[in-house]
Amino acid sequence: DSGVTQTPKHLITATGQRVTLRCSPRSGDLSVYWYQQSLDQGLQFLIQYYNGEERAKGNILERFSAQQFPDLHSELNLSSLELGDSALYFCASSPGRNEQYFGPGTRLTVT
Amino acid sequence: GIQVEQSPPDLILQEGANSTLRCNFSDSVNNLQWFHQNPWGQLINLFYIPSGTKQNGRLSATTVATERYSLLYISSSQTTDSGVYFCAVLDDKIIFGKGTRLHILP
């Protein structure tokens, strides 16, 4: 158990819908990272937050947004969902710019 | 940006065999990690190893930062070692290699 929690574990929704994925980092970790893992794209970095502020941006679509709250949990919002958004979404946390610990992931299926 | 290449892409071994997985990166890095993704999709930290050598049981890793590569050694493989092994480096963002898929036969 990495200490990072993600909810829900599984999510099935229809095209055009909006979903919110939630992540709670390890106690004391200020950085939260979001990743998407799909069969054809591998593990792609989406976005990083550090202590509530956006720190780095990767291959995140404009339909996707994230935020980190004062209690350090983070949410990833995915809107206008398309079939191609079906993937495993991971959250990771770290105390700074070093070792990352991954949550169990949320498996999103868009039908 | 930094390119991360892992080899081999696939590896099938008999239980008890040893293996070496390689990660090459195209530029200097301050941060390198090895992960194991098990067949259930969980990503497990193996090593945080920007340089030097570390060992944890049957697994060990060596990073030679000046030559831009890292190696992961698995000795006396077990079926539970099956899965995908990723290395990841930190540039201005985290970059993952495409992984080595390891299948250990009983």
mmCIF file of N, CA and C in Angstrom, chain B residues 10-88:
data_model
loop_
_atom_site.group_PDB
_atom_site.id
_atom_site.type_symbol
_atom_site.label_atom_id
_atom_site.label_comp_id
_atom_site.label_asym_id
_atom_site.label_seq_id
_atom_site.Cartn_x
_atom_site.Cartn_y
_atom_site.Cartn_z
ATOM 1 N N ASP B 10 10.044 -7.057 -24.708
ATOM 2 C CA ASP B 10 9.373 -8.241 -24.162
ATOM 3 C C ASP B 10 10.418 -9.267 -23.752
ATOM 4 N N LEU B 11 10.096 -10.005 -22.694
ATOM 5 C CA LEU B 11 11.023 -11.017 -22.188
ATOM 6 C C LEU B 11 10.223 -12.155 -21.582
ATOM 7 N N ILE B 12 10.507 -13.364 -22.049
ATOM 8 C CA ILE B 12 9.849 -14.549 -21.490
ATOM 9 C C ILE B 12 10.934 -15.438 -20.893
ATOM 10 N N LEU B 13 10.782 -15.768 -19.623
ATOM 11 C CA LEU B 13 11.801 -16.554 -18.925
ATOM 12 C C LEU B 13 11.156 -17.668 -18.119
ATOM 13 N N GLN B 14 11.945 -18.667 -17.839
ATOM 14 C CA GLN B 14 11.507 -19.734 -16.969
ATOM 15 C C GLN B 14 11.719 -19.297 -15.516
ATOM 16 N N GLU B 15 10.862 -19.762 -14.663
ATOM 17 C CA GLU B 15 11.012 -19.474 -13.234
ATOM 18 C C GLU B 15 12.417 -19.888 -12.784
ATOM 19 N N GLY B 16 13.040 -19.035 -11.990
ATOM 20 C CA GLY B 16 14.389 -19.313 -11.505
ATOM 21 C C GLY B 16 15.486 -18.629 -12.293
ATOM 22 N N ALA B 17 15.151 -18.130 -13.491
ATOM 23 C CA ALA B 17 16.162 -17.477 -14.323
ATOM 24 C C ALA B 17 16.445 -16.068 -13.808
ATOM 25 N N ASN B 18 17.561 -15.524 -14.273
ATOM 26 C CA ASN B 18 17.934 -14.146 -13.962
ATOM 27 C C ASN B 18 17.697 -13.275 -15.189
ATOM 28 N N SER B 19 17.481 -11.984 -14.966
ATOM 29 C CA SER B 19 17.257 -11.094 -16.103
ATOM 30 C C SER B 19 17.836 -9.716 -15.823
ATOM 31 N N THR B 20 18.141 -9.026 -16.914
ATOM 32 C CA THR B 20 18.632 -7.654 -16.840
ATOM 33 C C THR B 20 17.805 -6.794 -17.779
ATOM 34 N N LEU B 21 17.211 -5.747 -17.226
ATOM 35 C CA LEU B 21 16.417 -4.819 -18.010
ATOM 36 C C LEU B 21 17.184 -3.502 -18.088
ATOM 37 N N ARG B 22 17.112 -2.866 -19.254
ATOM 38 C CA ARG B 22 17.914 -1.670 -19.462
ATOM 39 C C ARG B 22 17.043 -0.458 -19.755
ATOM 40 N N CYS B 23 17.510 0.682 -19.276
ATOM 41 C CA CYS B 23 16.845 1.955 -19.519
ATOM 42 C C CYS B 23 17.910 2.954 -19.963
ATOM 43 N N ASN B 24 17.783 3.459 -21.180
ATOM 44 C CA ASN B 24 18.689 4.490 -21.690
ATOM 45 C C ASN B 24 17.960 5.815 -21.746
ATOM 46 N N PHE B 25 18.655 6.872 -21.398
ATOM 47 C CA PHE B 25 18.050 8.193 -21.480
ATOM 48 C C PHE B 25 19.004 9.141 -22.192
ATOM 49 N N SER B 26 18.405 10.118 -22.860
ATOM 50 C CA SER B 26 19.173 10.892 -23.850
ATOM 51 C C SER B 26 19.897 12.097 -23.267
ATOM 52 N N ASP B 27 19.629 12.430 -22.006
ATOM 53 C CA ASP B 27 20.279 13.603 -21.428
ATOM 54 C C ASP B 27 20.433 13.398 -19.915
ATOM 55 N N SER B 28 21.142 14.299 -19.290
ATOM 56 C CA SER B 28 21.355 14.190 -17.842
ATOM 57 C C SER B 28 20.031 14.289 -17.104
ATOM 58 N N VAL B 29 19.920 13.482 -16.054
ATOM 59 C CA VAL B 29 18.706 13.507 -15.240
ATOM 60 C C VAL B 29 19.096 13.566 -13.767
ATOM 61 N N ASN B 30 18.205 14.137 -12.969
ATOM 62 C CA ASN B 30 18.445 14.204 -11.529
ATOM 63 C C ASN B 30 17.630 13.171 -10.773
ATOM 64 N N ASN B 31 16.799 12.441 -11.493
ATOM 65 C CA ASN B 31 15.792 11.630 -10.834
ATOM 66 C C ASN B 31 15.476 10.467 -11.747
ATOM 67 N N LEU B 32 15.613 9.260 -11.267
ATOM 68 C CA LEU B 32 15.236 8.087 -12.047
ATOM 69 C C LEU B 32 14.591 7.078 -11.115
ATOM 70 N N GLN B 33 13.478 6.547 -11.552
ATOM 71 C CA GLN B 33 12.782 5.538 -10.760
ATOM 72 C C GLN B 33 12.473 4.324 -11.621
ATOM 73 N N TRP B 34 12.426 3.181 -10.984
ATOM 74 C CA TRP B 34 11.950 1.945 -11.590
ATOM 75 C C TRP B 34 10.636 1.561 -10.911
ATOM 76 N N PHE B 35 9.669 1.137 -11.745
ATOM 77 C CA PHE B 35 8.372 0.699 -11.261
ATOM 78 C C PHE B 35 8.054 -0.670 -11.845
ATOM 79 N N HIS B 36 7.226 -1.396 -11.115
ATOM 80 C CA HIS B 36 6.669 -2.644 -11.614
ATOM 81 C C HIS B 36 5.162 -2.478 -11.677
ATOM 82 N N GLN B 37 4.582 -2.708 -12.854
ATOM 83 C CA GLN B 37 3.128 -2.724 -12.957
ATOM 84 C C GLN B 37 2.682 -4.173 -13.019
ATOM 85 N N ASN B 38 1.982 -4.600 -11.986
ATOM 86 C CA ASN B 38 1.581 -6.004 -11.923
ATOM 87 C C ASN B 38 0.398 -6.262 -12.856
ATOM 88 N N PRO B 39 0.043 -7.523 -13.055
ATOM 89 C CA PRO B 39 -1.034 -7.843 -14.000
ATOM 90 C C PRO B 39 -2.380 -7.222 -13.626
ATOM 91 N N TRP B 40 -2.540 -6.763 -12.419
ATOM 92 C CA TRP B 40 -3.773 -6.103 -11.996
ATOM 93 C C TRP B 40 -3.721 -4.591 -12.214
ATOM 94 N N GLY B 41 -2.633 -4.109 -12.767
ATOM 95 C CA GLY B 41 -2.515 -2.700 -13.122
ATOM 96 C C GLY B 41 -1.870 -1.821 -12.081
ATOM 97 N N GLN B 42 -1.584 -2.364 -10.925
ATOM 98 C CA GLN B 42 -1.005 -1.545 -9.857
ATOM 99 C C GLN B 42 0.449 -1.211 -10.156
ATOM 100 N N LEU B 43 0.827 0.068 -9.952
ATOM 101 C CA LEU B 43 2.205 0.522 -10.157
ATOM 102 C C LEU B 43 2.923 0.536 -8.815
ATOM 103 N N ILE B 44 3.987 -0.224 -8.742
ATOM 104 C CA ILE B 44 4.702 -0.387 -7.475
ATOM 105 C C ILE B 44 6.103 0.186 -7.608
ATOM 106 N N ASN B 45 6.449 1.053 -6.660
ATOM 107 C CA ASN B 45 7.813 1.589 -6.600
ATOM 108 C C ASN B 45 8.825 0.485 -6.369
ATOM 109 N N LEU B 46 9.854 0.441 -7.181
ATOM 110 C CA LEU B 46 10.932 -0.501 -6.920
ATOM 111 C C LEU B 46 12.144 0.239 -6.368
ATOM 112 N N PHE B 47 12.639 1.189 -7.139
ATOM 113 C CA PHE B 47 13.830 1.930 -6.743
ATOM 114 C C PHE B 47 13.720 3.381 -7.176
ATOM 115 N N TYR B 48 14.217 4.245 -6.294
ATOM 116 C CA TYR B 48 14.519 5.624 -6.646
ATOM 117 C C TYR B 48 16.030 5.672 -6.729
ATOM 118 N N ILE B 49 16.598 5.824 -7.939
ATOM 119 C CA ILE B 49 18.028 5.605 -8.089
ATOM 120 C C ILE B 49 18.617 6.542 -9.141
ATOM 121 N N PRO B 50 18.784 7.826 -8.814
ATOM 122 C CA PRO B 50 19.391 8.744 -9.782
ATOM 123 C C PRO B 50 20.855 8.421 -10.093
ATOM 124 N N SER B 51 21.515 7.705 -9.172
ATOM 125 C CA SER B 51 22.884 7.264 -9.444
ATOM 126 C C SER B 51 23.226 6.148 -8.464
ATOM 127 N N GLY B 52 24.255 5.382 -8.794
ATOM 128 C CA GLY B 52 24.730 4.360 -7.874
ATOM 129 C C GLY B 52 23.970 3.049 -7.988
ATOM 130 N N THR B 53 24.095 2.235 -6.957
ATOM 131 C CA THR B 53 23.506 0.898 -6.929
ATOM 132 C C THR B 53 22.695 0.716 -5.658
ATOM 133 N N LYS B 54 21.548 0.052 -5.814
ATOM 134 C CA LYS B 54 20.716 -0.287 -4.661
ATOM 135 C C LYS B 54 20.251 -1.725 -4.817
ATOM 136 N N GLN B 55 19.983 -2.346 -3.689
ATOM 137 C CA GLN B 55 19.486 -3.724 -3.707
ATOM 138 C C GLN B 55 18.319 -3.851 -2.762
ATOM 139 N N ASN B 56 17.344 -4.671 -3.186
ATOM 140 C CA ASN B 56 16.206 -4.972 -2.342
ATOM 141 C C ASN B 56 15.816 -6.416 -2.607
ATOM 142 N N GLY B 57 16.297 -7.314 -1.773
ATOM 143 C CA GLY B 57 15.993 -8.733 -1.959
ATOM 144 C C GLY B 57 16.588 -9.256 -3.253
ATOM 145 N N ARG B 58 15.716 -9.833 -4.101
ATOM 146 C CA ARG B 58 16.185 -10.404 -5.368
ATOM 147 C C ARG B 58 16.379 -9.345 -6.455
ATOM 148 N N LEU B 59 15.984 -8.130 -6.171
ATOM 149 C CA LEU B 59 16.088 -7.056 -7.155
ATOM 150 C C LEU B 59 17.226 -6.119 -6.802
ATOM 151 N N SER B 60 17.907 -5.658 -7.835
ATOM 152 C CA SER B 60 18.892 -4.598 -7.644
ATOM 153 C C SER B 60 18.878 -3.703 -8.870
ATOM 154 N N ALA B 61 19.390 -2.488 -8.691
ATOM 155 C CA ALA B 61 19.414 -1.534 -9.788
ATOM 156 C C ALA B 61 20.697 -0.739 -9.726
ATOM 157 N N THR B 62 21.179 -0.388 -10.903
ATOM 158 C CA THR B 62 22.378 0.445 -11.020
ATOM 159 C C THR B 62 22.106 1.529 -12.035
ATOM 160 N N THR B 63 22.422 2.761 -11.683
ATOM 161 C CA THR B 63 22.338 3.865 -12.632
ATOM 162 C C THR B 63 23.720 4.469 -12.806
ATOM 163 N N VAL B 64 24.145 4.569 -14.066
ATOM 164 C CA VAL B 64 25.401 5.239 -14.393
ATOM 165 C C VAL B 64 25.009 6.528 -15.097
ATOM 166 N N ALA B 65 24.857 7.577 -14.310
ATOM 167 C CA ALA B 65 24.303 8.824 -14.838
ATOM 168 C C ALA B 65 25.195 9.421 -15.932
ATOM 169 N N THR B 66 26.503 9.297 -15.769
ATOM 170 C CA THR B 66 27.427 9.890 -16.744
ATOM 171 C C THR B 66 27.304 9.209 -18.110
ATOM 172 N N GLU B 67 26.867 7.945 -18.112
ATOM 173 C CA GLU B 67 26.713 7.226 -19.372
ATOM 174 C C GLU B 67 25.249 7.080 -19.763
ATOM 175 N N ARG B 68 24.368 7.650 -18.958
ATOM 176 C CA ARG B 68 22.951 7.786 -19.309
ATOM 177 C C ARG B 68 22.245 6.448 -19.491
ATOM 178 N N TYR B 69 22.441 5.586 -18.510
ATOM 179 C CA TYR B 69 21.668 4.350 -18.526
ATOM 180 C C TYR B 69 21.475 3.848 -17.104
ATOM 181 N N SER B 70 20.457 3.008 -16.979
ATOM 182 C CA SER B 70 20.180 2.340 -15.720
ATOM 183 C C SER B 70 19.815 0.891 -16.029
ATOM 184 N N LEU B 71 20.184 0.007 -15.117
ATOM 185 C CA LEU B 71 19.903 -1.414 -15.270
ATOM 186 C C LEU B 71 19.124 -1.917 -14.064
ATOM 187 N N LEU B 72 18.162 -2.762 -14.330
ATOM 188 C CA LEU B 72 17.412 -3.431 -13.263
ATOM 189 C C LEU B 72 17.691 -4.930 -13.381
ATOM 190 N N TYR B 73 18.175 -5.512 -12.290
ATOM 191 C CA TYR B 73 18.486 -6.936 -12.265
ATOM 192 C C TYR B 73 17.440 -7.670 -11.433
ATOM 193 N N ILE B 74 16.936 -8.749 -11.996
ATOM 194 C CA ILE B 74 16.016 -9.607 -11.243
ATOM 195 C C ILE B 74 16.651 -10.989 -11.183
ATOM 196 N N SER B 75 16.911 -11.466 -9.987
ATOM 197 C CA SER B 75 17.516 -12.788 -9.856
ATOM 198 C C SER B 75 16.474 -13.801 -9.377
ATOM 199 N N SER B 76 16.715 -15.064 -9.737
ATOM 200 C CA SER B 76 15.835 -16.174 -9.312
ATOM 201 C C SER B 76 14.365 -15.810 -9.511
ATOM 202 N N SER B 77 14.006 -15.497 -10.752
ATOM 203 C CA SER B 77 12.658 -14.994 -11.072
ATOM 204 C C SER B 77 11.560 -15.898 -10.527
ATOM 205 N N GLN B 78 10.482 -15.258 -10.112
ATOM 206 C CA GLN B 78 9.277 -15.959 -9.666
ATOM 207 C C GLN B 78 8.110 -15.502 -10.535
ATOM 208 N N THR B 79 7.054 -16.313 -10.572
ATOM 209 C CA THR B 79 5.912 -15.963 -11.431
ATOM 210 C C THR B 79 5.303 -14.622 -11.021
ATOM 211 N N THR B 80 5.434 -14.289 -9.754
ATOM 212 C CA THR B 80 4.902 -13.001 -9.283
ATOM 213 C C THR B 80 5.701 -11.803 -9.798
ATOM 214 N N ASP B 81 6.842 -12.063 -10.421
ATOM 215 C CA ASP B 81 7.619 -10.961 -11.035
ATOM 216 C C ASP B 81 7.039 -10.557 -12.393
ATOM 217 N N SER B 82 6.118 -11.331 -12.911
ATOM 218 C CA SER B 82 5.521 -11.008 -14.217
ATOM 219 C C SER B 82 4.849 -9.638 -14.172
ATOM 220 N N GLY B 83 4.828 -9.003 -15.330
ATOM 221 C CA GLY B 83 4.228 -7.679 -15.425
ATOM 222 C C GLY B 83 5.081 -6.807 -16.316
ATOM 223 N N VAL B 84 4.870 -5.504 -16.205
ATOM 224 C CA VAL B 84 5.633 -4.548 -17.009
ATOM 225 C C VAL B 84 6.507 -3.716 -16.086
ATOM 226 N N TYR B 85 7.757 -3.564 -16.477
ATOM 227 C CA TYR B 85 8.718 -2.770 -15.708
ATOM 228 C C TYR B 85 8.984 -1.472 -16.453
ATOM 229 N N PHE B 86 8.758 -0.368 -15.747
ATOM 230 C CA PHE B 86 8.957 0.953 -16.332
ATOM 231 C C PHE B 86 10.105 1.662 -15.629
ATOM 232 N N CYS B 87 10.890 2.394 -16.411
ATOM 233 C CA CYS B 87 11.740 3.391 -15.791
ATOM 234 C C CYS B 87 11.161 4.760 -16.136
ATOM 235 N N ALA B 88 11.398 5.708 -15.261
ATOM 236 C CA ALA B 88 10.881 7.060 -15.450
ATOM 237 C C ALA B 88 11.946 8.043 -15.002
#
